[in-house]
Short mmCIF file of C-alpha atoms in Angstrom, two decimals:
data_model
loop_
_atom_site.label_atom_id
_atom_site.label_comp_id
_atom_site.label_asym_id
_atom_site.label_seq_id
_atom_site.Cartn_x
_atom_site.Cartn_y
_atom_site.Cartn_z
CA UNK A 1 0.00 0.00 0.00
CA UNK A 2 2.78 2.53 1.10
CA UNK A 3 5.30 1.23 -1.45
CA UNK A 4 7.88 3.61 -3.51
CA UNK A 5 5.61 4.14 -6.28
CA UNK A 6 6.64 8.25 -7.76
CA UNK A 7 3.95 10.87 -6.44
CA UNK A 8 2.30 12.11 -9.43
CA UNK A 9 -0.39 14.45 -8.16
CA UNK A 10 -1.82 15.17 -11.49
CA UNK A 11 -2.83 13.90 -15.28
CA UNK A 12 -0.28 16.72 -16.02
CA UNK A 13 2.43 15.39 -14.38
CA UNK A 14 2.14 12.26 -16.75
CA UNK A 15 2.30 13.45 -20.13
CA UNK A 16 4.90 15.93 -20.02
CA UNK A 17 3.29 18.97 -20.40
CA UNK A 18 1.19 17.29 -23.01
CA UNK A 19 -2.27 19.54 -24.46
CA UNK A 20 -5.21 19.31 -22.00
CA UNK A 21 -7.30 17.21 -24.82
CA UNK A 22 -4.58 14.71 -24.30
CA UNK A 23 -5.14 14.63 -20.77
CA UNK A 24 -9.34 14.08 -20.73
CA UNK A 25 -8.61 11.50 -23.71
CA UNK A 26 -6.22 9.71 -20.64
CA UNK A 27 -8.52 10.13 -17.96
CA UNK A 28 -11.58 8.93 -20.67
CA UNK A 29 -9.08 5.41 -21.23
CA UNK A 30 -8.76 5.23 -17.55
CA UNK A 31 -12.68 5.47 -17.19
CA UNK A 32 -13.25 2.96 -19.66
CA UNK A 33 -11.29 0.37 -17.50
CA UNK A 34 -13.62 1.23 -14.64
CA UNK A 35 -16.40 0.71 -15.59
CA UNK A 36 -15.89 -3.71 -15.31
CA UNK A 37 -15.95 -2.98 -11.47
CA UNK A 38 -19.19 -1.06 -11.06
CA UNK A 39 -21.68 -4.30 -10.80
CA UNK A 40 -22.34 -4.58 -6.68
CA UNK A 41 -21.45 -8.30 -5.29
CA UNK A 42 -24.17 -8.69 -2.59
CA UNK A 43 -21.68 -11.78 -0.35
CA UNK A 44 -19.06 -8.62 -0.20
CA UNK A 45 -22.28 -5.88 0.71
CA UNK A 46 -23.57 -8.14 3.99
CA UNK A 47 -20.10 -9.30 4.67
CA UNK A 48 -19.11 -5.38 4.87
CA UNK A 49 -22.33 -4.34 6.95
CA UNK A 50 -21.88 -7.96 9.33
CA UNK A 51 -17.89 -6.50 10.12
CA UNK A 52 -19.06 -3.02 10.31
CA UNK A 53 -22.62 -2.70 11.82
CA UNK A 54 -22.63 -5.61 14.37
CA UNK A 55 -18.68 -4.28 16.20
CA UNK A 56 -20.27 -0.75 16.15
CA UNK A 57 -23.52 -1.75 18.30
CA UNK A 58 -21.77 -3.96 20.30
CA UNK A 59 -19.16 -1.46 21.38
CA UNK A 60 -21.49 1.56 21.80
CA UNK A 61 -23.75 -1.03 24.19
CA UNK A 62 -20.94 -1.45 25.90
CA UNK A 63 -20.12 2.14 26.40
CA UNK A 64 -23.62 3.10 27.44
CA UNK A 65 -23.20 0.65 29.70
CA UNK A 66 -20.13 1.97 31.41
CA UNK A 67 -21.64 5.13 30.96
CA UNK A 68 -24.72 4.14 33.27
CA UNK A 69 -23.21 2.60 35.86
CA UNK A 70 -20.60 5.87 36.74
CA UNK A 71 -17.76 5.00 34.46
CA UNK A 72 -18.45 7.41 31.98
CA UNK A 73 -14.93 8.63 32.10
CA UNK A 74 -13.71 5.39 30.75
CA UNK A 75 -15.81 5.23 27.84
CA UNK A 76 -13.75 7.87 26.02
CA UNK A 77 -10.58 6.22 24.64
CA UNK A 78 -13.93 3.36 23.07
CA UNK A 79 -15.20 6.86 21.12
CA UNK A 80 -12.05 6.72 18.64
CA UNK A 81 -12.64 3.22 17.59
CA UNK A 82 -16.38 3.65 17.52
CA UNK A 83 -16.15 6.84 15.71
CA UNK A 84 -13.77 5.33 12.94
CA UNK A 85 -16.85 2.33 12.27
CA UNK A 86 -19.12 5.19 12.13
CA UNK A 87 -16.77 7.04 9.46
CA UNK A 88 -17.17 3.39 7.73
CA UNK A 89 -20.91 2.94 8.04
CA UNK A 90 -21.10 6.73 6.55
CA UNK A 91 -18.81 5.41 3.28
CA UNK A 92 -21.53 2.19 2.82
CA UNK A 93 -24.69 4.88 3.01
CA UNK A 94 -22.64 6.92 0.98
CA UNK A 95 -22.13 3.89 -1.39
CA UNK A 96 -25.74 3.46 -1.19
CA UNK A 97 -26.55 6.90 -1.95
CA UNK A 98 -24.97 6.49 -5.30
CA UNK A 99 -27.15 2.61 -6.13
CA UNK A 100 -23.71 0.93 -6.08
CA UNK A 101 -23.36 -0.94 -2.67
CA UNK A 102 -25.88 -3.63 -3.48
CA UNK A 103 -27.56 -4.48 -6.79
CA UNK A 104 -30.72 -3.38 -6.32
CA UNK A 105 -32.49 0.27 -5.89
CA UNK A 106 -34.66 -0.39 -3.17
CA UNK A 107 -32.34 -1.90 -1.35
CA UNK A 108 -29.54 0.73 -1.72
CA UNK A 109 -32.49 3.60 -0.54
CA UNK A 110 -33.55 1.15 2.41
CA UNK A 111 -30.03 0.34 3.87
CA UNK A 112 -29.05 4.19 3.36
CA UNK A 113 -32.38 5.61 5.46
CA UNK A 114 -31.75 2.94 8.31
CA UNK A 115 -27.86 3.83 8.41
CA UNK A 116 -28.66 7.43 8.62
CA UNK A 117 -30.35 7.14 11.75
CA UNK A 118 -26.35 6.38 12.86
CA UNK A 119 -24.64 9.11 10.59
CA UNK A 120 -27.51 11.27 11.43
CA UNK A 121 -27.08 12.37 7.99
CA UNK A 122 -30.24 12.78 6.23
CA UNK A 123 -29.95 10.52 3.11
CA UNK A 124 -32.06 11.77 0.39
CA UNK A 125 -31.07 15.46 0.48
CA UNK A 126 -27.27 14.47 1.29
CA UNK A 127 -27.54 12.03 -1.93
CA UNK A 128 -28.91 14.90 -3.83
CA UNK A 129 -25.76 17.53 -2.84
CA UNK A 130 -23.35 14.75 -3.24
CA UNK A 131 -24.52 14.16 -6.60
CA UNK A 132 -24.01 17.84 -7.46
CA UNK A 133 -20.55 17.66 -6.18
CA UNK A 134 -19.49 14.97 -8.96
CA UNK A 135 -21.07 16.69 -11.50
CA UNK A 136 -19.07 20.02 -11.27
CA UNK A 137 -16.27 18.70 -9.17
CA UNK A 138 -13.26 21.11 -10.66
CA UNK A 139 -15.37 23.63 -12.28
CA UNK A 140 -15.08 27.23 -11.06
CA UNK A 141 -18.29 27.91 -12.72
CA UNK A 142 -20.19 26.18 -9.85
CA UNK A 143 -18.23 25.93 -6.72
CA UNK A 144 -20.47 25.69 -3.92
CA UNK A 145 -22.60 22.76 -3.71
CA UNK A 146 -21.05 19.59 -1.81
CA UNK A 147 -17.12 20.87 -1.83
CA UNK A 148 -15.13 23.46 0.24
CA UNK A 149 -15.32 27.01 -0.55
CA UNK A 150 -12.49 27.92 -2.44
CA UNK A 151 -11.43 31.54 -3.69
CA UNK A 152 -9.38 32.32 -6.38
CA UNK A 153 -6.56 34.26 -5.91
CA UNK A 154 -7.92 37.07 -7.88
CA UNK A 155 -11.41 37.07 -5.67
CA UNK A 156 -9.32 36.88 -3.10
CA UNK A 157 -7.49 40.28 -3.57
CA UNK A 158 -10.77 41.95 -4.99
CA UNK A 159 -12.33 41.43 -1.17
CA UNK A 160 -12.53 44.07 1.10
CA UNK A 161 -11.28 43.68 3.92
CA UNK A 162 -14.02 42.06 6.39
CA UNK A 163 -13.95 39.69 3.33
CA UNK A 164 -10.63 38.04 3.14
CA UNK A 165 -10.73 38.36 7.00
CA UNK A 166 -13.75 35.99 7.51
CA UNK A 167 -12.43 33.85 4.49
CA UNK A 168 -8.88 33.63 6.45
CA UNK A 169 -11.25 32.33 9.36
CA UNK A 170 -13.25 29.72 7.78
CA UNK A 171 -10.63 28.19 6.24
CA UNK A 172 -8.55 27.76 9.18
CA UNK A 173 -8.14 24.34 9.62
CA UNK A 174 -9.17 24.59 13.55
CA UNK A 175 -12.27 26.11 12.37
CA UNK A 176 -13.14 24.43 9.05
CA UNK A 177 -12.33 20.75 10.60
CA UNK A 178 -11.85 21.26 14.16
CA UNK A 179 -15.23 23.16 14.72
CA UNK A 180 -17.00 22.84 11.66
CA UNK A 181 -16.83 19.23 10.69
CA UNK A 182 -18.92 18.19 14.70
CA UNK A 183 -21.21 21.27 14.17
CA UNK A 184 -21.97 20.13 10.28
CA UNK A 185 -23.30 16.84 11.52
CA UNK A 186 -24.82 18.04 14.86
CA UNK A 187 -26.59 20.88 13.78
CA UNK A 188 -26.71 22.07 10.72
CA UNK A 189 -27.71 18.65 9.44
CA UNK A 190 -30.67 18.90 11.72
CA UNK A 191 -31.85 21.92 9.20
CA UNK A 192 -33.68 21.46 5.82
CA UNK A 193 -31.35 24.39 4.18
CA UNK A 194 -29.03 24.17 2.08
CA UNK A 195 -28.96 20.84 1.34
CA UNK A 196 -29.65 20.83 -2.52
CA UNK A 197 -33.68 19.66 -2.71
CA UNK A 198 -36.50 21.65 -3.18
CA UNK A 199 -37.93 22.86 0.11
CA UNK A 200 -41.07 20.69 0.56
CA UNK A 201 -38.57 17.19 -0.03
CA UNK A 202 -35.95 18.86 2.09
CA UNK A 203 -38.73 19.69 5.27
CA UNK A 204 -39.86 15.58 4.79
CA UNK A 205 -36.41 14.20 4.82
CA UNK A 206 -34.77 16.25 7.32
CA UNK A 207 -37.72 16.55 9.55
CA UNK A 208 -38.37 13.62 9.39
CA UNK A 209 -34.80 12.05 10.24
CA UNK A 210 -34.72 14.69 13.12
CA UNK A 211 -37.96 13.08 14.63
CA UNK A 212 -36.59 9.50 14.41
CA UNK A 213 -33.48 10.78 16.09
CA UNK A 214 -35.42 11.87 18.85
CA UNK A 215 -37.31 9.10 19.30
CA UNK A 216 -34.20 6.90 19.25
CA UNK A 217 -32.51 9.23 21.90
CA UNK A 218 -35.71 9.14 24.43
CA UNK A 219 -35.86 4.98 23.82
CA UNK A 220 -32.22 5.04 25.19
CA UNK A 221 -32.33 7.70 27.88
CA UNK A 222 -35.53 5.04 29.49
CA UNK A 223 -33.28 2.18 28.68
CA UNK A 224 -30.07 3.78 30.70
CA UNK A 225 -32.13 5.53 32.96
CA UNK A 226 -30.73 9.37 31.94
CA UNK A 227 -30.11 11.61 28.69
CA UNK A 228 -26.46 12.08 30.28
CA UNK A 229 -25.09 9.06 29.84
CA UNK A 230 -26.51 9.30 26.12
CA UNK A 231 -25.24 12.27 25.13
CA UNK A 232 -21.69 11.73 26.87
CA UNK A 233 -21.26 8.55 24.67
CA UNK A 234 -22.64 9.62 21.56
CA UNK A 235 -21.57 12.99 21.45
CA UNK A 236 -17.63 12.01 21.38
CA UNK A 237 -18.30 8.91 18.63
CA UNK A 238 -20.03 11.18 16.27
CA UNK A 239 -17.66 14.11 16.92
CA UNK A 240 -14.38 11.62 16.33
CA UNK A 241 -16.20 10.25 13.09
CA UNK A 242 -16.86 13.59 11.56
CA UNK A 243 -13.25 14.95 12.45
CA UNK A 244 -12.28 11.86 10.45
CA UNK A 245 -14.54 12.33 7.72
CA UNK A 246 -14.28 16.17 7.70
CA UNK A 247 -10.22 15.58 7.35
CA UNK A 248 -10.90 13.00 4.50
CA UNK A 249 -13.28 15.34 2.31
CA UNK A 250 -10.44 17.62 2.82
CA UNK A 251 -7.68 16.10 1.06
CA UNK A 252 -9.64 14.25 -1.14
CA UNK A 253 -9.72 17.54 -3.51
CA UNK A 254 -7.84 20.50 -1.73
CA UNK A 255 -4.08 19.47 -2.61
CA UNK A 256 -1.30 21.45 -4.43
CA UNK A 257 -1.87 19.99 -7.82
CA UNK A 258 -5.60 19.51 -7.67
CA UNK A 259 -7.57 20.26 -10.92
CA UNK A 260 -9.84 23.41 -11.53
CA UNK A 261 -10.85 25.21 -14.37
CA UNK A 262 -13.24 27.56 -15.86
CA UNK A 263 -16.28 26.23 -17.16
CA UNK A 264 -15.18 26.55 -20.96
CA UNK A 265 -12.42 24.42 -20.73
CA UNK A 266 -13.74 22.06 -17.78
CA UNK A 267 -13.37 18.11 -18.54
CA UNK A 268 -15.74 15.48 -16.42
CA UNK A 269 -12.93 12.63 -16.64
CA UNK A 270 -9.98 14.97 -16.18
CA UNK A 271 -11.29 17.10 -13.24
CA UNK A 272 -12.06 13.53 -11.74
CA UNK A 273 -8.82 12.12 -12.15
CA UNK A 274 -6.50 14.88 -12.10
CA UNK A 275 -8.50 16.78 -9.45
CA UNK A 276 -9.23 13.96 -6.37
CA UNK A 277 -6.99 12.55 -4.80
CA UNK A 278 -5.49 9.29 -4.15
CA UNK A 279 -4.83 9.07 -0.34
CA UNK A 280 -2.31 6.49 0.30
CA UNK A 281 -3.23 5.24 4.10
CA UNK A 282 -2.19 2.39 6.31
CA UNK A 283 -4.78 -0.84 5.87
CA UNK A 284 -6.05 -0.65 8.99
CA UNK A 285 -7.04 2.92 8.21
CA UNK A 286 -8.33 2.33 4.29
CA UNK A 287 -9.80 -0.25 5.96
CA UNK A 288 -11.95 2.46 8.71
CA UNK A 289 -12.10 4.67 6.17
CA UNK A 290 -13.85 2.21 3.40
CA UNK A 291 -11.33 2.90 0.43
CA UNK A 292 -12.70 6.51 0.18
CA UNK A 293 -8.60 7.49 -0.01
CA UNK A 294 -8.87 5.72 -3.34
CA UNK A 295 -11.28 8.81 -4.24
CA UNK A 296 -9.81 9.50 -8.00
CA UNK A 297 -11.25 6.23 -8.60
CA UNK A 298 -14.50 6.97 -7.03
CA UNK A 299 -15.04 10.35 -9.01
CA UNK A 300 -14.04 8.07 -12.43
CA UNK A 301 -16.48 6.15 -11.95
CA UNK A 302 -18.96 6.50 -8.43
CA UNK A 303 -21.27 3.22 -9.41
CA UNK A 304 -18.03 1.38 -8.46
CA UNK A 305 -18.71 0.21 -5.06
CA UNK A 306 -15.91 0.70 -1.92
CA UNK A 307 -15.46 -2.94 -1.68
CA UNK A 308 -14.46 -2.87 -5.29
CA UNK A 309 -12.40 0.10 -5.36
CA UNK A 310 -9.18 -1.29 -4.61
CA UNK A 311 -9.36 -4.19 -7.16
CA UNK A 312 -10.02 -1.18 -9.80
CA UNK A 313 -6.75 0.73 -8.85
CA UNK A 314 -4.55 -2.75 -8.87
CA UNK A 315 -5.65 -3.03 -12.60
CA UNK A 316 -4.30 -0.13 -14.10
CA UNK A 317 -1.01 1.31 -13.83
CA UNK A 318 -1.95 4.88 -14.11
CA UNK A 319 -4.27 4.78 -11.26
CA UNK A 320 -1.67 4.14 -8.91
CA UNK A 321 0.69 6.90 -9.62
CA UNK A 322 -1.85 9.69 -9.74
CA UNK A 323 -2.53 12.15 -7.12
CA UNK A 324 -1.04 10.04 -4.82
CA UNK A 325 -1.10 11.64 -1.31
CA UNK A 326 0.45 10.15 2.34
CA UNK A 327 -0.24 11.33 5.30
CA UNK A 328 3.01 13.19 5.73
CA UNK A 329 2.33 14.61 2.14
CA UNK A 330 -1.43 15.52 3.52
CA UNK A 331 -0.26 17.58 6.34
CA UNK A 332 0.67 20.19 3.58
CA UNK A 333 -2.30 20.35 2.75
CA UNK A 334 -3.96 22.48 5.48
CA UNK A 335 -1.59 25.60 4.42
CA UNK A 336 -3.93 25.52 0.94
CA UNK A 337 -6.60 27.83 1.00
CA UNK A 338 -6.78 29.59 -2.35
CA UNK A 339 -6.50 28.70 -6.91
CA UNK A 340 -3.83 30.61 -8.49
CA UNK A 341 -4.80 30.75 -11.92
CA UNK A 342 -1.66 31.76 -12.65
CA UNK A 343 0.11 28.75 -11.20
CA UNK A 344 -2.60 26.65 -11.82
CA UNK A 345 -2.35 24.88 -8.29
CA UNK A 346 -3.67 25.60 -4.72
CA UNK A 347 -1.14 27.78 -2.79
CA UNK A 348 -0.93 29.05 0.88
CA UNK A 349 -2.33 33.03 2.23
CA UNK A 350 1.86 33.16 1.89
CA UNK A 351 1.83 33.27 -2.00
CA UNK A 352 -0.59 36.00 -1.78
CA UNK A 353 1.28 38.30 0.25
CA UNK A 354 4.68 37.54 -1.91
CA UNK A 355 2.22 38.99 -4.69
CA UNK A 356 0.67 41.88 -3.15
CA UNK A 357 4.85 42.71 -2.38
CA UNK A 358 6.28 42.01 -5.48
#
């Protein structure tokens, strides 16, 4: 997994400086090879949810237990494991958001509602934005729905500024992950805005999700005999789980070489391969993590399902030398915050004062 294969970042990086044409006729080849691993296996499906689902009840039972009886102190190192089988039940709704985890539609929809009382994620409007976010995925044009806010250099400087200060702000990483990932899935989550449905859909899904999650939270505050003991177990797994997953929808697109461009000159196959990432983790973590690292992959082809992912990198070369990213690599990551058209790459708040000296 973490052999001495050359970091290639991006399509560009292979052909030499060859035209951009050449590059989305690469990335098009590439495609074509994924799309033998898009049919779902349902033995590999129930195995996943068996080794995933079953661990993750049995572990928060045992916490609430702990919890209950005045050990609620000791539950807390159990959140980081918990949390990371959380982060993998997310990738399996996520699967099913896109009909690839098993082969059939109403099964895909059912699995994803009853997993999202976990994620506490509503499912149909989340399925909607994340489908938006594949379909524009690298094009400047329509930033906005599903990815990071990202400024241009040029918008950048033509801020006042209030403006650049409160950009500087959200995309500190203490803020954008540290704060922002727990209070995405806590709370905002919890409102039908901004989640890419029309209103009347968004009110049923997300309503209706918030209900359920009540529901479930009063059945376990009678069970345990208090909301405390609740709230101090869940509150730490889903926190850990969407640090994790906030990190990971990080670097899956916001790294130096990434892949933007205006909407004139935008490509679907090269923004996917050239602008996601492939994040080169430990198994234990791709593992967690449900082969979302091998996201270029994904964005070629997002009918592929996570169990399958892995199988469709080992069969083409290219696929394992582009935007390869480890984790020391990804640690240079949170310094990006802004395109340089100029550059063509994602540079630091550094680059921009160099500019505004030179």
């Amino acid at each position: 997994m973490t052999g001495a294969t050359p970091n290639v970042p991006a399509t560009s990086r292979l052909a030499n400086a060859a035209s951009r044409p050449d590059e989305a006729q690469l990335a098009r080849d590439v495609a074509r090879h994924c799309a033998a691993f898009r049919e779902p296996i349902r033995r590999l499906a129930l195995r996943q949810v068996a080794d995933t689902l079953l661990p993750y009840l049995i572990l928060c039972t045992l916490m609430l237990g702990m919890a209950a009886n005045g050990y609620a102190l000791l539950t807390l190192p159990f959140a980081v494991p918990a949390g990371g089988l959380l982060v993998r039940l997310f990738i399996i709704q996520h699967d099913c958001g896109h009909g690839s985890f098993l082969p059939s539609r109403r099964g895909n929809d059912g699995l994803g509602r009853a997993l999202s009382l976990l994620t506490v994620t509503p499912y149909d409007s989340w399925k909607r934005a994340h489908a938006l976010h594949h379909a524009s995925t690298g094009d400047l044009s329509r930033r906005g729905t599903g990815d990071i806010h990202t400024l241009t250099v040029r918008e950048y400087l033509a801020l006042p500024r209030r403006s650049r200060l409160r950009y500087r702000l959200y995309r500190n990483p203490f803020v954008l992950i540290g704060l922002g990932s727990p209070l995405n899935f806590l709370l905002l989550q919890r409102l039908p805005s901004g989640v890419g449905l029309p209103w009347r859909t968004a009110w049923r899904d997300v309503l209706t999700l918030d209900a359920m999650l009540l529901a479930g939270l009063a059945l376990l505050t009678l069970a345990v005999g208090g909301v405390g003991p609740v709230l101090w177990v869940f509150l730490p797994v889903i926190s850990v789980a969407a640090w994790i997953g906030g990190w990971l929808f990080y670097v899956q697109h916001q790294y130096e070489e990434t892949v933007w461009e205006e909407a004139d000159a935008w490509d679907f196959h090269r923004a996917a391969l050239g602008g996601s990432s492939y994040y080169v983790l430990p198994r234990v973590l791709q593992w967690f993590t449900g082969n979302v690292g091998l996201h270029h992959v994904h964005h070629l082809n997002s009918r592929i399902p996570n169990y399958r992912l892995q199988e469709c990198l080992d069969g083409h070369e290219i696929l394992g030398r582009v935007g390869r990213l480890t984790l020391r690599d990804s640690l240079g990551c949170l310094n990006l915050a802004l395109w340089d058209e100029e550059a063509r790459k994602l540079v630091g708040f550094a680059r921009v004062r160099r500019l505004r000296v030179g």
